[in-house]
Structure formats: C-alpha cells, structure tokens
mmCIF file of C-alpha atoms in Angstrom:
data_model
loop_
_atom_site.group_PDB
_atom_site.id
_atom_site.type_symbol
_atom_site.label_atom_id
_atom_site.label_comp_id
_atom_site.label_asym_id
_atom_site.label_seq_id
_atom_site.Cartn_x
_atom_site.Cartn_y
_atom_site.Cartn_z
ATOM 1 C CA MET A 1 17.784 -5.528 3.836
ATOM 2 C CA ARG A 2 14.742 -3.529 2.856
ATOM 3 C CA LYS A 3 11.262 -4.915 3.892
ATOM 4 C CA LEU A 4 8.107 -5.271 1.769
ATOM 5 C CA VAL A 5 5.512 -3.805 3.884
ATOM 6 C CA TYR A 6 1.621 -4.209 2.885
ATOM 7 C CA TYR A 7 0.073 -0.924 4.000
ATOM 8 C CA VAL A 8 -3.592 -1.062 3.308
ATOM 9 C CA GLY A 9 -6.936 0.097 4.423
ATOM 10 C CA VAL A 10 -9.765 -2.528 4.948
ATOM 11 C CA SER A 11 -13.047 -2.807 6.370
ATOM 12 C CA VAL A 12 -14.199 -4.969 9.164
ATOM 13 C CA ASP A 13 -15.209 -7.698 6.656
ATOM 14 C CA GLY A 14 -11.682 -7.778 4.868
ATOM 15 C CA PHE A 15 -12.274 -5.629 1.620
ATOM 16 C CA ILE A 16 -9.929 -2.919 0.554
ATOM 17 C CA ALA A 17 -12.495 -1.501 -2.092
ATOM 18 C CA GLY A 18 -15.895 -1.881 -3.229
ATOM 19 C CA PRO A 19 -16.790 -3.977 -6.344
ATOM 20 C CA GLY A 20 -16.095 -0.762 -8.496
ATOM 21 C CA GLY A 21 -12.774 0.044 -7.087
ATOM 22 C CA GLU A 22 -14.635 2.353 -4.438
ATOM 23 C CA PHE A 23 -12.618 3.318 -1.133
ATOM 24 C CA ASP A 24 -14.385 6.720 -0.145
ATOM 25 C CA PHE A 25 -16.839 4.781 2.240
ATOM 26 C CA TYR A 26 -14.089 4.564 5.041
ATOM 27 C CA PRO A 27 -15.076 6.938 7.740
ATOM 28 C CA GLN A 28 -12.337 9.520 8.225
ATOM 29 C CA VAL A 29 -11.713 11.085 11.767
ATOM 30 C CA PRO A 30 -9.143 13.848 12.478
ATOM 31 C CA ASP A 31 -6.919 11.769 14.939
ATOM 32 C CA MET A 32 -6.352 8.943 12.529
ATOM 33 C CA VAL A 33 -5.762 11.319 9.518
ATOM 34 C CA ASP A 34 -3.274 13.280 11.449
ATOM 35 C CA HIS A 35 -1.577 10.199 12.670
ATOM 36 C CA LEU A 36 -1.476 8.964 9.114
ATOM 37 C CA ARG A 37 -0.084 12.410 7.847
ATOM 38 C CA ALA A 38 2.689 12.279 10.440
ATOM 39 C CA GLU A 39 3.784 8.736 10.053
ATOM 40 C CA PHE A 40 3.240 7.816 6.663
ATOM 41 C CA PRO A 41 3.243 11.058 4.730
ATOM 42 C CA GLU A 42 4.653 9.381 1.649
ATOM 43 C CA THR A 43 1.409 7.423 1.194
ATOM 44 C CA MET A 44 -0.397 10.338 0.113
ATOM 45 C CA PRO A 45 -0.459 10.886 -3.580
ATOM 46 C CA THR A 46 1.935 13.508 -4.961
ATOM 47 C CA HIS A 47 -0.866 15.724 -6.573
ATOM 48 C CA ILE A 48 -2.583 15.837 -3.070
ATOM 49 C CA ARG A 49 0.239 16.689 -0.667
ATOM 50 C CA PRO A 50 0.263 20.528 -1.432
ATOM 51 C CA HIS A 51 -3.530 20.649 -0.334
ATOM 52 C CA ILE A 52 -2.893 18.824 2.880
ATOM 53 C CA GLY A 53 0.101 20.517 4.006
ATOM 54 C CA LEU A 54 2.689 17.964 2.896
ATOM 55 C CA GLU A 55 4.403 19.401 -0.012
ATOM 56 C CA GLY A 56 8.114 18.846 0.407
ATOM 57 C CA ALA A 57 7.370 16.619 3.548
ATOM 58 C CA PRO A 58 10.234 13.954 3.609
ATOM 59 C CA ASN A 59 9.509 10.197 3.249
ATOM 60 C CA ARG A 60 9.586 8.499 6.598
ATOM 61 C CA ARG A 61 9.177 5.063 6.078
ATOM 62 C CA PHE A 62 9.016 3.991 2.194
ATOM 63 C CA GLY A 63 11.296 4.804 -0.716
ATOM 64 C CA THR A 64 9.656 2.515 -3.457
ATOM 65 C CA VAL A 65 5.954 1.617 -4.134
ATOM 66 C CA ILE A 66 4.440 -1.351 -5.792
ATOM 67 C CA MET A 67 0.830 -1.586 -7.055
ATOM 68 C CA GLY A 68 -1.295 -3.524 -9.599
ATOM 69 C CA ARG A 69 -2.879 -1.955 -12.824
ATOM 70 C CA ALA A 70 -6.173 -1.377 -11.092
ATOM 71 C CA THR A 71 -4.551 0.492 -8.087
ATOM 72 C CA TYR A 72 -2.143 2.552 -10.219
ATOM 73 C CA GLN A 73 -5.120 3.734 -12.541
ATOM 74 C CA VAL A 74 -7.461 4.907 -9.802
ATOM 75 C CA ASP A 75 -7.030 8.276 -11.250
ATOM 76 C CA ILE A 76 -6.549 7.930 -14.860
ATOM 77 C CA GLU A 77 -5.241 11.619 -15.356
ATOM 78 C CA VAL A 78 -2.405 11.145 -12.767
ATOM 79 C CA THR A 79 0.012 9.005 -14.495
ATOM 80 C CA SER A 80 2.807 9.374 -11.741
ATOM 81 C CA PRO A 81 0.801 9.266 -8.520
ATOM 82 C CA TYR A 82 3.834 8.889 -5.999
ATOM 83 C CA ALA A 83 6.456 10.884 -7.849
ATOM 84 C CA HIS A 84 8.210 11.230 -4.445
ATOM 85 C CA LEU A 85 8.712 7.556 -4.529
ATOM 86 C CA ARG A 86 10.328 4.872 -7.010
ATOM 87 C CA GLN A 87 7.185 3.517 -8.657
ATOM 88 C CA TYR A 88 6.525 0.053 -9.882
ATOM 89 C CA VAL A 89 3.289 -1.233 -11.491
ATOM 90 C CA VAL A 90 2.782 -4.936 -12.138
ATOM 91 C CA SER A 91 0.631 -5.522 -14.962
ATOM 92 C CA ARG A 92 0.514 -7.860 -18.050
ATOM 93 C CA SER A 93 -2.163 -5.715 -19.700
ATOM 94 C CA LEU A 94 -0.786 -2.003 -19.186
ATOM 95 C CA GLY A 95 2.029 -2.306 -21.861
ATOM 96 C CA GLU A 96 3.962 0.716 -22.097
ATOM 97 C CA SER A 97 4.292 3.090 -18.950
ATOM 98 C CA PRO A 98 2.391 6.355 -19.591
ATOM 99 C CA ASP A 99 4.819 7.978 -17.468
ATOM 100 C CA PRO A 100 8.788 7.827 -17.553
ATOM 101 C CA ALA A 101 8.939 7.940 -13.672
ATOM 102 C CA VAL A 102 6.483 4.608 -13.432
ATOM 103 C CA GLU A 103 8.136 1.390 -14.390
ATOM 104 C CA VAL A 104 5.855 -1.347 -15.741
ATOM 105 C CA VAL A 105 6.821 -4.795 -14.758
ATOM 106 C CA PRO A 106 4.830 -7.370 -16.814
ATOM 107 C CA GLY A 107 5.397 -10.409 -14.710
ATOM 108 C CA ASP A 108 7.071 -12.103 -11.897
ATOM 109 C CA PRO A 109 6.487 -9.674 -8.904
ATOM 110 C CA ALA A 110 8.244 -11.978 -6.591
ATOM 111 C CA GLY A 111 11.467 -11.623 -8.670
ATOM 112 C CA LEU A 112 10.907 -7.863 -8.671
ATOM 113 C CA VAL A 113 10.391 -8.008 -4.797
ATOM 114 C CA ARG A 114 13.688 -9.969 -4.346
ATOM 115 C CA ARG A 115 15.501 -7.743 -6.416
ATOM 116 C CA LEU A 116 14.274 -4.597 -4.694
ATOM 117 C CA LYS A 117 15.008 -6.045 -1.180
ATOM 118 C CA ASP A 118 18.399 -6.786 -2.123
ATOM 119 C CA GLU A 119 19.348 -3.196 -3.508
ATOM 120 C CA PRO A 120 20.569 -0.707 -1.225
ATOM 121 C CA GLY A 121 17.576 1.398 -0.631
ATOM 122 C CA ASP A 122 16.058 4.600 0.695
ATOM 123 C CA GLY A 123 13.521 2.957 2.744
ATOM 124 C CA ASP A 124 11.092 -0.022 2.771
ATOM 125 C CA ILE A 125 9.080 -1.040 -0.120
ATOM 126 C CA TRP A 126 5.385 -0.456 -0.063
ATOM 127 C CA LEU A 127 2.959 -2.848 -1.289
ATOM 128 C CA CYS A 128 0.112 -0.412 -2.307
ATOM 129 C CA GLY A 129 -2.375 -2.955 -3.497
ATOM 130 C CA GLY A 130 -4.340 -4.526 -4.645
ATOM 131 C CA GLY A 131 -5.418 -7.770 -3.297
ATOM 132 C CA VAL A 132 -4.604 -9.972 -6.301
ATOM 133 C CA LEU A 133 -1.023 -8.752 -6.184
ATOM 134 C CA ALA A 134 -1.117 -8.858 -2.460
ATOM 135 C CA GLY A 135 -1.930 -12.601 -2.840
ATOM 136 C CA GLN A 136 0.856 -13.140 -5.378
ATOM 137 C CA LEU A 137 3.452 -11.332 -2.822
ATOM 138 C CA LEU A 138 2.249 -13.103 0.275
ATOM 139 C CA PRO A 139 5.396 -15.113 0.795
ATOM 140 C CA GLN A 140 7.523 -11.995 0.349
ATOM 141 C CA ILE A 141 5.819 -9.722 2.767
ATOM 142 C CA ASP A 142 7.703 -8.783 5.947
ATOM 143 C CA GLU A 143 5.060 -6.688 7.533
ATOM 144 C CA LEU A 144 1.353 -5.751 7.338
ATOM 145 C CA VAL A 145 0.308 -2.580 8.632
ATOM 146 C CA VAL A 146 -3.690 -2.781 8.499
ATOM 147 C CA LYS A 147 -5.828 0.333 8.860
ATOM 148 C CA ARG A 148 -9.078 -1.359 9.925
ATOM 149 C CA TYR A 149 -12.128 0.951 9.479
ATOM 150 C CA PRO A 150 -15.429 0.304 11.448
ATOM 151 C CA VAL A 151 -17.532 -0.202 8.372
ATOM 152 C CA VAL A 152 -18.869 -3.463 6.699
ATOM 153 C CA ALA A 153 -18.526 -3.271 2.786
ATOM 154 C CA GLY A 154 -20.661 -6.528 2.236
ATOM 155 C CA GLY A 155 -18.717 -7.257 -0.844
ATOM 156 C CA GLY A 156 -15.831 -5.925 -3.234
ATOM 157 C CA LEU A 157 -12.013 -6.541 -3.438
ATOM 158 C CA PRO A 158 -10.425 -8.411 -0.655
ATOM 159 C CA MET A 159 -7.260 -7.743 0.989
ATOM 160 C CA PHE A 160 -5.807 -10.603 -0.537
ATOM 161 C CA ALA A 161 -7.023 -12.759 -3.543
ATOM 162 C CA GLY A 162 -5.527 -15.781 -4.785
ATOM 163 C CA PRO A 163 -5.255 -19.578 -3.703
ATOM 164 C CA PHE A 164 -5.660 -20.933 -0.072
ATOM 165 C CA ARG A 165 -2.292 -20.482 1.329
ATOM 166 C CA PRO A 166 -2.537 -19.632 5.037
ATOM 167 C CA ARG A 167 0.435 -17.873 6.837
ATOM 168 C CA ALA A 168 0.506 -16.852 10.162
ATOM 169 C CA PHE A 169 1.253 -13.413 11.364
ATOM 170 C CA THR A 170 1.565 -11.957 14.953
ATOM 171 C CA PRO A 171 0.526 -8.354 16.080
ATOM 172 C CA VAL A 172 2.937 -6.307 17.283
ATOM 173 C CA GLU A 173 1.216 -2.916 17.954
ATOM 174 C CA THR A 174 -2.348 -1.786 17.733
ATOM 175 C CA LEU A 175 -3.385 1.790 17.799
ATOM 176 C CA ALA A 176 -7.032 2.794 18.317
ATOM 177 C CA PHE A 177 -8.928 6.003 17.031
ATOM 178 C CA SER A 178 -12.062 8.026 18.026
ATOM 179 C CA ASN A 179 -14.150 6.213 15.351
ATOM 180 C CA GLY A 180 -13.319 2.769 16.427
ATOM 181 C CA GLY A 181 -10.847 2.310 13.797
ATOM 182 C CA THR A 182 -7.509 0.715 14.373
ATOM 183 C CA ILE A 183 -3.823 0.465 12.674
ATOM 184 C CA THR A 184 -2.373 -2.792 13.665
ATOM 185 C CA THR A 185 1.212 -3.852 12.458
ATOM 186 C CA TYR A 186 1.852 -7.455 12.041
ATOM 187 C CA ARG A 187 4.967 -9.464 11.273
ATOM 188 C CA PRO A 188 5.229 -13.052 10.327
ATOM 189 C CA ALA A 189 5.162 -15.645 13.176
ATOM 190 C CA GLY A 190 7.839 -17.647 14.071
#
C-alpha cells in the first residue's frame, strides 16, 4: 500500500510559510540542498529542474502530489508545477483546473487519499501543503519528513491548522546539516 508522506519545510517555531505565503527566508546551505536534490529530486518543480541539473532525473520516492490551492498557486504562471508527478489540488474555490495535468478535487481530501493509497502506484503520495490540508489529513498521514530550518518566523502559516487533535509520532531518523538545520523522519507511534 502506498503511504501518505507530509514532506515539508518548517521554521523552529512551527511555520511553513510567512503570513503572505513567503518561504524564501529559510537559510539554504550546500550540504542540505545536495541531500534534498539526491534523495527527493521529484519535489523540485518541473520548471526549475533543468536549471539545477535535474532535468530527466527519475522520481525516487513519490509518484503523486497533493496540495491545497494556496500551495498550488504559489506561482500563478505555472499551471503544472510538478508535471513529472500525478497532481491533485484540493480546493472548493478553484473550480476548473487551469491545466489538464492537474486534477482539482473540490472536497473530501481523506476520501481522495484512501483511494490513492489503494491504487497500485508508482511511489508514495507527497502531501506538499498547506497547513489546513495537512490538518484535515492528519489521521491519514503515514510518515512525516520535516525539514526544520534554524530560523524563527514569529508568525505565519502553521505546519498543521485545524481542530485540537493530538496524534503521537516517533522519530526514526534525524540528519543534521552545516547550518544547524535538520531533516527528521517520523512515523505514527504505536
């Protein structure tokens, strides 16, 4: 069965983006960037891949991406940000998809995930963001891969938004990088 993996960057204080969706404040260092390019090449947007030496690179982990409307519309000019993956956008307000390669799902993200998990797949399912969608899908998350950057945002969009609903996870691996950032993989406890 395919897994739903919330692979996300976050500040020390738990924000995935600033109040206006900003995420360019995360400090990047070569050793972390090299690791991400080698282990998660499919998480780099299609239009950027040729500029960073990843054009034609095979997907290593994910075959499908699910994102909320705000995550999808980070760059309004790019209508198929992850053309090398199956793309789903969960949105009640987006309406018709602006691109035939992107399927808009107007509701029931949990049902979508259950259906995708049951399909034979070409890799796991990447929950790309945002925090509201992650909050809705918390019971379906099989793994967290948290890129924690050594910066305090002070406010913005939280990693999870929604009702108070604690769920325990266990860290299974932590990698540290030269800027003090870490990538920690968690799996549900128990």
